[in-house]
Amino acid sequence: MRLNALSLEYFRNYLSARAEFHPGMNIICGDNAQGKTNLLEGISYLAGARSHRARYDRELIMFGIQHGFLTGELECRGRDFTVEVTLNAGQRRILKRNGVKLQSAAELGETLNTVLFCPEDLFLIRAGAVERRRFLDDTIAQLRPKYAEALERYQKIWKSKSFILNHQEERPDLLATLDDFSHQLCQAGAVITHYRAHFIKRLAKTAPAIHREFSGGREALSLAYEPDTAISDPLAPTKVLFAQLLEHQECRREAELAARKCLIGPHRDELRVDIDGRSARQYASQGQTRTAALSLKLAQRDIIFDDREEYPVLLLDDVLSELDPRRQEFVLNHIQGGQVFITCCEEERLAALQEGKVFRVKNGTIEEER
Ligand code: ATP
Ligand code: MG
């Protein structure tokens, strides 16, 4: 999968710009607030009609304008595609591929997948378990529609059950349905645990090797799944997981009523990330945090490749800062295969770049430098 060219019109601070990209490495440099992140945002929009930082499409349209446009020339499975996006301030966006209107944003994923790393992704290591669960959920849901279904079901049941537990006095009539909800929650929970366990097994094989090379062999990353304490082997068949969750659920019934919340299930799972045997969340330095978060994203990219037989386009926003020269060199030259976009502020770092194109972004314009 790759993006050969992109045009942006009235998109963020781009009035009208076009660039033709390298099939491998593309470096986007420029001072602060010139449009580097906006450009990556435009690219990732072509993969799912979503932005990592805007809630509403209208934020993506140039201030004071009603419509914005993106046109991407893509290559996927050896074929060329043109994807056109029309953003409308008041209405829904229109998506077209080769002139044909698409019914849903999910169809964009057939021609372009992206993996984005942005500064906020450092929370993947530093913040609480909720960020790591989100990473698991996003990646697995992209690859396995059954997981996305189970997750949606789980969230619905969890909400209903939480309501019942939280409103015991006002709505005692609802308590009669509690066990039924608990049962359903364990069913969906077993499916989620099953998929997470298999995905983390792949991740735990892939990420440490990337991290080892990235850190020049100095550090060892390890990952472990910490599901519900009643689960003896998360890789066991779903039936077994369901039975264990249900049994635990029954033991904790009174505790849940007292706590007024759901105490059992994968909404409490953790993906443990250690560097040299110590919790990365508690002890990693800034550079180590960045290295570990990026290794997880690169592993995600490899896993998508294994599944799809094509690399997703990798978008790295502001990844070079805080990395020492050897780690920067790894990012610039050792991400093999697939197309990569990297934004950065300081040019001198690019001396290490062996092959690819360099673009300079300045106040909403894109100029090819080499
Ligand atoms: P940094 O190095 O600080 O991350 P950047 O080059 O990534 O900078 P962007 O986040 O791409 O900067 O933003 C560039 C500019 O675009 C900002 O000054 C911002 O105010 C402006 N901008 C954001 N949204 C819009 C919009 N809808 N219309 C016009 N300009 C916008
Ligand atoms: Mg930026």
Short mmCIF file of C-alpha atoms and ligand atoms in Angstrom, two decimals:
data_model
loop_
_atom_site.label_atom_id
_atom_site.label_comp_id
_atom_site.label_asym_id
_atom_site.label_seq_id
_atom_site.Cartn_x
_atom_site.Cartn_y
_atom_site.Cartn_z
CA MET A 1 0.00 0.00 0.00
CA ARG A 2 1.32 3.41 -0.77
CA LEU A 3 0.41 6.99 -1.40
CA ASN A 4 1.95 8.27 -4.61
CA ALA A 5 0.55 11.79 -4.46
CA LEU A 6 -1.68 13.95 -2.33
CA SER A 7 -3.50 17.22 -3.04
CA LEU A 8 -4.98 19.30 -0.27
CA GLU A 9 -7.35 22.22 -0.81
CA TYR A 10 -8.77 24.30 1.99
CA PHE A 11 -7.59 21.56 4.33
CA ARG A 12 -6.41 23.01 7.70
CA ASN A 13 -3.76 25.64 6.80
CA TYR A 14 -3.33 24.33 3.22
CA LEU A 15 -5.01 26.57 0.67
CA SER A 16 -3.88 24.50 -2.27
CA ALA A 17 -0.92 22.14 -2.21
CA ARG A 18 0.21 18.98 -3.94
CA ALA A 19 3.11 16.62 -3.37
CA GLU A 20 4.41 13.44 -5.00
CA PHE A 21 5.90 11.02 -2.56
CA HIS A 22 8.69 8.45 -2.48
CA PRO A 23 7.63 4.78 -2.26
CA GLY A 24 9.92 4.42 0.77
CA MET A 25 11.02 7.17 3.10
CA ASN A 26 9.52 10.67 3.11
CA ILE A 27 10.78 13.30 5.51
CA ILE A 28 8.56 16.29 6.17
CA CYS A 29 10.51 19.06 7.82
CA GLY A 30 9.59 22.56 8.84
CA ASP A 31 9.36 24.93 11.77
CA ASN A 32 6.63 24.74 14.37
CA ALA A 33 3.05 25.45 13.28
CA GLN A 34 3.73 25.22 9.52
CA GLY A 35 1.49 22.25 8.67
CA LYS A 36 3.51 19.07 9.22
CA THR A 37 1.00 17.34 11.48
CA ASN A 38 -1.83 18.64 9.28
CA LEU A 39 -0.25 16.83 6.34
CA LEU A 40 -0.07 13.51 8.23
CA GLU A 41 -3.63 14.06 9.38
CA GLY A 42 -4.67 14.45 5.72
CA ILE A 43 -2.95 11.19 4.81
CA SER A 44 -4.49 9.23 7.65
CA TYR A 45 -7.92 10.61 6.78
CA LEU A 46 -7.68 8.76 3.45
CA ALA A 47 -7.48 5.48 5.40
CA GLY A 48 -10.62 5.78 7.50
CA ALA A 49 -12.17 9.25 7.32
CA ARG A 50 -11.00 9.86 10.88
CA SER A 51 -8.58 12.22 12.50
CA HIS A 52 -6.55 11.43 15.60
CA ARG A 53 -7.06 14.94 16.93
CA ALA A 54 -10.24 16.42 15.47
CA ARG A 55 -13.66 15.47 16.74
CA TYR A 56 -15.55 17.09 13.91
CA ASP A 57 -14.77 17.29 10.21
CA ARG A 58 -15.31 21.03 10.22
CA GLU A 59 -12.13 21.45 12.26
CA LEU A 60 -10.25 20.08 9.25
CA ILE A 61 -11.57 22.71 6.84
CA MET A 62 -9.64 25.97 6.53
CA PHE A 63 -10.97 28.63 8.91
CA GLY A 64 -13.84 30.62 7.37
CA ILE A 65 -14.37 28.20 4.43
CA GLN A 66 -17.28 25.79 3.92
CA HIS A 67 -15.61 22.94 2.02
CA GLY A 68 -12.26 21.22 2.04
CA PHE A 69 -10.83 18.64 -0.37
CA LEU A 70 -8.29 15.84 -0.31
CA THR A 71 -7.25 13.76 -3.29
CA GLY A 72 -4.95 10.81 -2.83
CA GLU A 73 -3.38 8.73 -5.58
CA LEU A 74 -2.90 5.31 -4.07
CA GLU A 75 -1.42 1.98 -5.01
CA CYS A 76 -2.69 -1.21 -3.42
CA ARG A 77 -2.22 -4.85 -4.51
CA GLY A 78 -0.54 -3.57 -7.66
CA ARG A 79 -3.50 -1.43 -8.73
CA ASP A 80 -3.95 2.34 -8.81
CA PHE A 81 -6.77 4.10 -7.04
CA THR A 82 -7.83 7.70 -6.66
CA VAL A 83 -9.56 8.53 -3.41
CA GLU A 84 -11.38 11.84 -3.17
CA VAL A 85 -12.69 13.36 0.03
CA THR A 86 -15.01 16.35 0.16
CA LEU A 87 -15.38 17.81 3.62
CA ASN A 88 -18.48 19.88 4.26
CA ALA A 89 -18.85 22.25 7.19
CA GLY A 90 -22.55 21.61 7.65
CA GLN A 91 -23.05 18.11 6.26
CA ARG A 92 -21.51 14.68 6.05
CA ARG A 93 -18.31 14.22 4.12
CA ILE A 94 -18.40 12.57 0.71
CA LEU A 95 -15.93 9.79 -0.06
CA LYS A 96 -15.21 8.56 -3.57
CA ARG A 97 -12.88 5.94 -4.96
CA ASN A 98 -12.18 5.98 -8.69
CA GLY A 99 -15.19 8.24 -9.04
CA VAL A 100 -17.58 5.88 -7.22
CA LYS A 101 -19.17 7.05 -4.00
CA LEU A 102 -18.36 4.91 -0.95
CA GLN A 103 -21.09 3.90 1.46
CA SER A 104 -18.96 3.76 4.58
CA ALA A 105 -15.64 4.98 5.91
CA ALA A 106 -14.63 1.37 6.58
CA GLU A 107 -14.35 0.80 2.81
CA LEU A 108 -11.37 3.16 2.74
CA GLY A 109 -9.46 0.49 4.67
CA GLU A 110 -9.53 -1.72 1.57
CA THR A 111 -7.12 0.60 -0.24
CA LEU A 112 -5.15 2.25 2.54
CA ASN A 113 -4.18 1.32 6.09
CA THR A 114 -2.03 3.59 8.18
CA VAL A 115 -0.20 3.22 11.46
CA LEU A 116 0.28 6.58 13.13
CA PHE A 117 2.69 7.43 15.89
CA CYS A 118 2.19 10.84 17.48
CA PRO A 119 3.57 12.45 20.64
CA GLU A 120 0.41 11.51 22.55
CA ASP A 121 1.30 7.86 21.99
CA LEU A 122 3.88 8.14 24.74
CA PHE A 123 0.88 7.66 27.02
CA LEU A 124 0.81 4.14 25.68
CA ILE A 125 3.71 3.47 28.04
CA ARG A 126 3.26 6.15 30.69
CA ALA A 127 -0.46 6.30 31.37
CA GLY A 128 -2.80 3.80 32.99
CA ALA A 129 -3.94 0.49 31.52
CA VAL A 130 -6.80 2.14 29.66
CA GLU A 131 -4.41 3.50 26.99
CA ARG A 132 -2.88 0.08 26.41
CA ARG A 133 -6.32 -1.52 26.16
CA ARG A 134 -7.24 1.12 23.58
CA PHE A 135 -4.14 0.19 21.56
CA LEU A 136 -5.11 -3.48 21.71
CA ASP A 137 -8.72 -2.72 20.81
CA ASP A 138 -7.89 -0.47 17.86
CA THR A 139 -5.43 -2.88 16.34
CA ILE A 140 -7.36 -6.10 16.86
CA ALA A 141 -10.64 -4.54 15.71
CA GLN A 142 -8.94 -3.44 12.47
CA LEU A 143 -7.86 -6.99 11.76
CA ARG A 144 -10.73 -9.03 13.22
CA PRO A 145 -14.33 -7.86 12.71
CA LYS A 146 -15.52 -10.49 15.23
CA TYR A 147 -13.47 -8.77 17.89
CA ALA A 148 -15.00 -5.40 17.06
CA GLU A 149 -18.46 -6.99 17.40
CA ALA A 150 -17.66 -8.60 20.75
CA LEU A 151 -16.22 -5.35 22.04
CA GLU A 152 -19.30 -3.40 21.08
CA ARG A 153 -21.53 -6.03 22.69
CA TYR A 154 -19.40 -6.03 25.82
CA GLN A 155 -19.56 -2.25 26.19
CA LYS A 156 -23.34 -2.26 25.86
CA ILE A 157 -23.83 -5.02 28.44
CA TRP A 158 -21.27 -3.44 30.75
CA LYS A 159 -23.19 -0.16 30.65
CA SER A 160 -26.50 -1.85 31.48
CA LYS A 161 -24.99 -3.91 34.26
CA SER A 162 -23.21 -0.89 35.72
CA PHE A 163 -26.52 0.97 35.72
CA ILE A 164 -28.22 -1.85 37.61
CA LEU A 165 -25.44 -2.02 40.21
CA ASN A 166 -25.38 1.71 40.63
CA HIS A 167 -29.16 2.17 40.97
CA GLN A 168 -30.00 -0.71 43.32
CA GLU A 169 -32.14 1.42 45.64
CA GLU A 170 -34.03 3.46 43.05
CA ARG A 171 -34.61 0.52 40.72
CA PRO A 172 -34.67 -2.71 42.79
CA ASP A 173 -36.86 -4.25 40.06
CA LEU A 174 -33.84 -4.35 37.73
CA LEU A 175 -31.87 -6.61 40.11
CA ALA A 176 -33.78 -9.62 38.77
CA THR A 177 -31.90 -9.20 35.46
CA LEU A 178 -28.44 -8.84 37.04
CA ASP A 179 -27.38 -12.47 36.68
CA ASP A 180 -28.49 -12.56 33.09
CA PHE A 181 -26.34 -9.53 32.30
CA SER A 182 -23.40 -11.04 34.18
CA HIS A 183 -23.73 -14.19 32.12
CA GLN A 184 -23.74 -12.26 28.84
CA LEU A 185 -20.85 -10.12 30.01
CA CYS A 186 -18.77 -13.25 30.66
CA GLN A 187 -19.63 -14.58 27.20
CA ALA A 188 -18.49 -11.44 25.38
CA GLY A 189 -15.60 -11.11 27.86
CA ALA A 190 -14.34 -14.59 27.02
CA VAL A 191 -14.23 -13.72 23.30
CA ILE A 192 -12.34 -10.49 24.00
CA THR A 193 -9.85 -12.29 26.27
CA HIS A 194 -9.31 -14.95 23.63
CA TYR A 195 -8.49 -12.44 20.86
CA ARG A 196 -6.35 -10.28 23.12
CA ALA A 197 -4.35 -13.30 24.26
CA HIS A 198 -3.59 -14.37 20.70
CA PHE A 199 -2.74 -10.86 19.57
CA ILE A 200 -0.45 -10.22 22.56
CA LYS A 201 1.28 -13.51 21.86
CA ARG A 202 2.16 -12.20 18.38
CA LEU A 203 3.06 -8.78 19.73
CA ALA A 204 5.29 -10.27 22.42
CA LYS A 205 7.20 -12.14 19.71
CA THR A 206 7.54 -9.19 17.33
CA ALA A 207 8.08 -6.09 19.48
CA PRO A 208 11.09 -7.19 21.59
CA ALA A 209 13.20 -7.95 18.51
CA ILE A 210 12.44 -4.51 17.05
CA HIS A 211 13.18 -2.89 20.38
CA ARG A 212 16.47 -4.73 20.75
CA GLU A 213 17.71 -3.48 17.39
CA PHE A 214 16.33 -0.01 18.05
CA SER A 215 18.24 0.30 21.33
CA GLY A 216 21.40 -1.12 19.82
CA GLY A 217 21.05 -4.30 21.85
CA ARG A 218 21.19 -2.38 25.12
CA GLU A 219 17.70 -2.98 26.40
CA ALA A 220 15.25 -5.83 26.56
CA LEU A 221 11.53 -5.19 26.18
CA SER A 222 9.05 -7.74 27.41
CA LEU A 223 5.27 -7.83 27.17
CA ALA A 224 2.78 -9.84 29.15
CA TYR A 225 -0.96 -10.14 29.19
CA GLU A 226 -2.59 -9.78 32.61
CA PRO A 227 -6.22 -10.85 32.21
CA ASP A 228 -8.77 -11.52 34.96
CA THR A 229 -7.06 -13.29 37.88
CA ALA A 230 -9.36 -16.31 37.59
CA ILE A 231 -8.08 -17.13 34.10
CA SER A 232 -5.39 -19.78 34.28
CA ASP A 233 -4.41 -19.73 30.59
CA PRO A 234 -5.75 -16.89 28.40
CA LEU A 235 -4.86 -18.92 25.28
CA ALA A 236 -7.31 -21.65 26.33
CA PRO A 237 -10.49 -22.14 24.26
CA THR A 238 -13.23 -19.55 24.72
CA LYS A 239 -15.44 -22.14 26.47
CA VAL A 240 -12.86 -22.59 29.21
CA LEU A 241 -12.36 -18.83 29.57
CA PHE A 242 -16.11 -18.36 29.84
CA ALA A 243 -16.41 -20.98 32.60
CA GLN A 244 -13.57 -19.42 34.60
CA LEU A 245 -14.94 -15.90 34.25
CA LEU A 246 -18.42 -17.04 35.24
CA GLU A 247 -17.18 -18.89 38.30
CA HIS A 248 -15.20 -15.84 39.41
CA GLN A 249 -18.22 -13.69 38.69
CA GLU A 250 -20.40 -15.78 40.98
CA CYS A 251 -17.86 -15.52 43.82
CA ARG A 252 -17.75 -11.75 43.46
CA ARG A 253 -21.50 -11.15 43.16
CA GLU A 254 -21.88 -9.70 46.66
CA ALA A 255 -18.71 -7.64 46.30
CA GLU A 256 -20.04 -6.11 43.07
CA LEU A 257 -23.31 -5.17 44.74
CA ALA A 258 -21.38 -3.56 47.59
CA ALA A 259 -18.94 -1.76 45.27
CA ARG A 260 -21.79 -0.82 42.89
CA LYS A 261 -19.65 -1.59 39.88
CA CYS A 262 -18.47 -4.41 37.61
CA LEU A 263 -15.42 -6.02 39.17
CA ILE A 264 -14.88 -8.90 36.74
CA GLY A 265 -13.96 -8.86 33.09
CA PRO A 266 -11.58 -7.62 30.39
CA HIS A 267 -12.38 -3.95 31.03
CA ARG A 268 -9.78 -4.38 33.78
CA ASP A 269 -7.13 -6.15 31.69
CA GLU A 270 -3.56 -4.93 31.53
CA LEU A 271 -0.83 -5.27 28.93
CA ARG A 272 2.31 -5.20 31.00
CA VAL A 273 5.33 -3.52 29.39
CA ASP A 274 8.72 -4.03 31.01
CA ILE A 275 12.18 -2.82 30.06
CA ASP A 276 15.00 -4.93 31.49
CA GLY A 277 12.52 -6.58 33.81
CA ARG A 278 11.16 -3.36 35.33
CA SER A 279 7.85 -1.67 34.71
CA ALA A 280 8.32 0.80 31.84
CA ARG A 281 5.42 2.84 33.14
CA GLN A 282 7.23 3.55 36.39
CA TYR A 283 10.88 3.59 35.45
CA ALA A 284 11.48 4.30 31.74
CA SER A 285 13.34 7.48 30.75
CA GLN A 286 11.89 9.77 28.05
CA GLY A 287 13.98 8.21 25.31
CA GLN A 288 13.19 4.71 26.55
CA THR A 289 9.49 5.53 26.66
CA ARG A 290 9.62 6.75 23.07
CA THR A 291 11.61 3.71 21.96
CA ALA A 292 9.17 1.32 23.62
CA ALA A 293 6.04 3.06 22.29
CA LEU A 294 7.49 3.15 18.80
CA SER A 295 8.50 -0.52 18.99
CA LEU A 296 4.88 -1.40 19.78
CA LYS A 297 3.68 0.59 16.76
CA LEU A 298 6.29 -0.98 14.49
CA ALA A 299 5.22 -4.39 15.73
CA GLN A 300 1.62 -3.45 14.97
CA ARG A 301 2.74 -2.62 11.43
CA ASP A 302 4.46 -6.01 11.05
CA ILE A 303 1.39 -7.83 12.31
CA ILE A 304 -0.81 -5.99 9.81
CA PHE A 305 1.70 -6.98 7.12
CA ASP A 306 1.48 -10.66 8.14
CA ASP A 307 -2.27 -10.49 7.83
CA ARG A 308 -2.70 -8.35 4.74
CA GLU A 309 0.53 -9.17 2.91
CA GLU A 310 1.10 -5.45 2.41
CA TYR A 311 2.66 -2.92 4.74
CA PRO A 312 0.40 -0.17 6.02
CA VAL A 313 1.72 3.36 5.49
CA LEU A 314 3.64 4.42 8.58
CA LEU A 315 3.15 8.00 9.80
CA LEU A 316 5.62 9.16 12.43
CA ASP A 317 4.92 12.57 13.88
CA ASP A 318 7.74 14.19 15.77
CA VAL A 319 9.42 10.93 16.60
CA LEU A 320 13.08 11.94 16.32
CA SER A 321 13.27 14.38 19.19
CA GLU A 322 14.58 12.91 22.45
CA LEU A 323 16.24 10.06 20.60
CA ASP A 324 20.02 9.73 20.61
CA PRO A 325 21.80 9.64 17.21
CA ARG A 326 21.93 5.85 17.02
CA ARG A 327 18.18 5.52 17.70
CA GLN A 328 17.48 8.25 15.14
CA GLU A 329 19.57 6.38 12.61
CA PHE A 330 17.48 3.28 13.27
CA VAL A 331 14.26 5.18 12.55
CA LEU A 332 15.64 6.72 9.37
CA ASN A 333 17.25 3.68 7.83
CA HIS A 334 16.13 0.45 9.44
CA ILE A 335 12.41 0.43 9.03
CA GLN A 336 12.34 -2.06 6.19
CA GLY A 337 9.67 -2.29 3.52
CA GLY A 338 6.61 -0.15 3.10
CA GLN A 339 6.19 3.59 2.89
CA VAL A 340 7.08 5.88 5.78
CA PHE A 341 6.42 9.56 6.51
CA ILE A 342 8.38 11.26 9.26
CA THR A 343 7.95 14.84 10.43
CA CYS A 344 10.75 16.71 12.12
CA CYS A 345 11.91 20.20 12.92
CA GLU A 346 15.66 20.03 12.68
CA GLU A 347 17.29 19.35 9.37
CA GLU A 348 20.76 18.39 10.49
CA ARG A 349 19.45 15.06 11.67
CA LEU A 350 18.70 14.18 8.08
CA ALA A 351 22.37 13.80 7.31
CA ALA A 352 21.82 10.21 8.41
CA LEU A 353 19.10 9.57 5.79
CA GLN A 354 20.28 7.22 3.06
CA GLU A 355 17.36 7.06 0.65
CA GLY A 356 14.09 8.90 0.20
CA LYS A 357 12.61 12.33 -0.37
CA VAL A 358 12.74 15.40 1.84
CA PHE A 359 9.95 17.97 1.83
CA ARG A 360 9.88 21.38 3.43
CA VAL A 361 6.56 22.57 4.78
CA LYS A 362 6.16 26.29 5.25
CA ASN A 363 2.96 28.08 6.09
CA GLY A 364 0.73 25.64 4.25
CA THR A 365 2.99 24.99 1.25
CA ILE A 366 4.97 21.85 0.45
CA GLU A 367 8.24 22.02 -1.41
CA GLU A 368 10.34 19.03 -2.46
CA GLU A 369 13.92 19.52 -1.36
CA ARG A 370 15.66 16.34 -2.43
P1 ATP B 1 4.70 21.54 15.31
O1 ATP B 1 6.13 21.41 14.87
O2 ATP B 1 4.58 22.60 16.35
O3 ATP B 1 4.06 20.26 15.67
P2 ATP B 1 3.17 21.54 12.79
O4 ATP B 1 3.93 21.94 11.58
O5 ATP B 1 2.93 20.11 13.00
O6 ATP B 1 3.89 22.21 14.06
P3 ATP B 1 0.34 21.81 12.51
O7 ATP B 1 -0.20 21.13 13.70
O8 ATP B 1 0.31 21.06 11.24
O9 ATP B 1 1.80 22.34 12.80
O10 ATP B 1 -0.48 23.19 12.39
C1 ATP B 1 -0.08 24.25 11.53
C2 ATP B 1 -1.04 25.41 11.68
O11 ATP B 1 -2.30 25.09 11.14
C3 ATP B 1 -1.29 25.87 13.09
O12 ATP B 1 -0.77 27.18 13.27
C4 ATP B 1 -2.78 25.88 13.24
O13 ATP B 1 -3.25 27.01 13.90
C5 ATP B 1 -3.24 25.88 11.80
N1 ATP B 1 -4.59 25.33 11.65
C6 ATP B 1 -5.16 24.30 12.32
N2 ATP B 1 -6.41 24.08 11.90
C7 ATP B 1 -6.66 24.99 10.95
C8 ATP B 1 -7.80 25.29 10.13
N3 ATP B 1 -8.92 24.59 10.22
N4 ATP B 1 -7.68 26.33 9.25
C9 ATP B 1 -6.54 27.03 9.14
N5 ATP B 1 -5.44 26.80 9.89
C10 ATP B 1 -5.50 25.80 10.77
MG MG B 2 3.07 18.89 14.67
#
